[in-house]
Amino acid sequence: MAWNVFRFCTALRGLGSIMILLVLGVVGVTYYAVVLTNYGPALASSGGFLDALVALSVLVLFHCLLVMLLWSYFSVVFTDPGSVPLNWRPELDEERGEADPLTTSEFGASPADSGNPRIRFCRKCNQLKPPRCHHCSVCGRCVLKMDHHCVWVVNCVGALNYKYFLLFLFYTFLETTVVTLSLLPQFIEFFSDGEIPGTPSTLATTFLAFVLNLAFALSVLGFLIMHISLVAANTTTIEAYEKKTSPKWRYDLGRKRNFEQVFGMDKRYWFLPAYSEEDLRRIPALHGLEYPSKPDLDAQE
């Protein structure tokens, strides 16, 4: 049996909403350092026009990215990633690309004991599993197109909130990068011989905010690159780990269509944690139960 790296997530179950408070704490420290300690006073002071313009630009960009970051973050936290509807029944064995419809007799009285390889069944949930659905041991249920259970959002990342998670990573990287660059001059001053303006508490907060945002920017960049590659191949973290995805992956429809399976076709909504009604109507994959595939290829088992 393959070693399951995801089983250690259960040890973090007890953290719960503490992780949300930790995220808000980092946001609070950053806000205090950027807005209240450095660039807010710089904008209000009687400095030169150029200094005021730089301070205004940093503050506007900081607040815009912060709004999008928090909007995306809480969209991931409060959006159900997708669960299997009651009495759901598959019409086809989509994961194997078979075109022959499943019949009622194939399910039998107990699908778990039928032994039919065309039927995916979760013995933990005691229910049928849609294609690309996996059981989360932390949430204790099957999640549609499950990617992973994220302790930072205290939720599973699946079909219905995967886009929001990607946008959260994207805006977190932009925000932490902006903060790192804006606080870099103040950080360099710590190692200069001149006198540094400010109280010990404000200086310590600025130093802490710079280090935290630099660390988050570098770490989030790695996750962002990984998930961009997953979206380009129309796969998930679990699928890439379990199925060893190859160029013959059934759900790989090309980068453009793969992107649309997550972000939709309406460009106005690509950078917003929301979908247009038209996209929800014409893209079944956004609901997590049906996925277009290449019927001429065998899925990787």
Steps between C-alpha positions, in 0.01 A plus 500: 500500500629847410599726785224755554656840570156650561422296810703737718239770439284333763753603766418863421125460544510659843644828376166602355440872473834576671651500152254768389598713797865446411439624145312804630782561748758511220272734305466722808875521560557579133230765495643668808851503355411620150205734557519626857874504555661586168301607196198648673712753693712558188190597304377730777835669556612814325758320287563551133257424220692192391498350849127561531438343158700190592317467833161542333584241233613246759192554716255472208665186363529350850132551580378375161701180528397457863131517409544238227712281728243499781210457257667196345608362836158507662344368179717190543422477871122528471437327163421132518744324264223270382343184640326206336124566460263256667396207281753598232552237232757502218384458143838397359832378632659835421838432657559212259349683208241233426204598287268219609238633746483343843178313569300473820578131528874572518456683828324208666367508853839599639745678266778440751467122458424496130865475400424696185821686399291752308350635824704718737385457858624655825486250784558771759205713387302198380405676179584515130783726389486734199805520272804674652337487844709404805436441866644754745596341830507841670150608392371144522322504162554473127593826326439572133827533304690520825842663473608497864390596848653837583554581867547869418140531381362233738323343204545260214598640163281341236289559192294791631774705666820406315493821295463703820800320649714577195398866515585503870850377417530749214396805701700386802812486286435844351419654839799354682729600214372858509545513879849352480612754240335794678659414834840416352641855548398496866647151540834613355507789747516249785854416392615856439701709743259793497222567746173330409181700565220333693436331831637153584153349457444647153849398390447146626163479323651620173784248527255217580264596218784502248631158604151342507398637161829401339461146633138478384583643157768238438297207631175599326689543172594132511140391564373735230738358240399146595127571469545683171656182362210297640242728338689485169473120508144496642596290797506534878763448767351163595467386139857601422616304805285189461467462125845622393337722235640457149437670163220242452305632799136477392393841629782695336310699234773750416616795708226738391211265574671374815520858623131555424407189700619686811465873428210501255475659156390849604818707517333758725490242781845345459654706781191503723403226748167452323349356183260644247157339469579417138815310593318306771237405245725386215803352682393183690849459650439804722234296685742214565298205371573480127823561314569503127769252404679332213300180441769355273757476778518265793512673837811449705434271790 
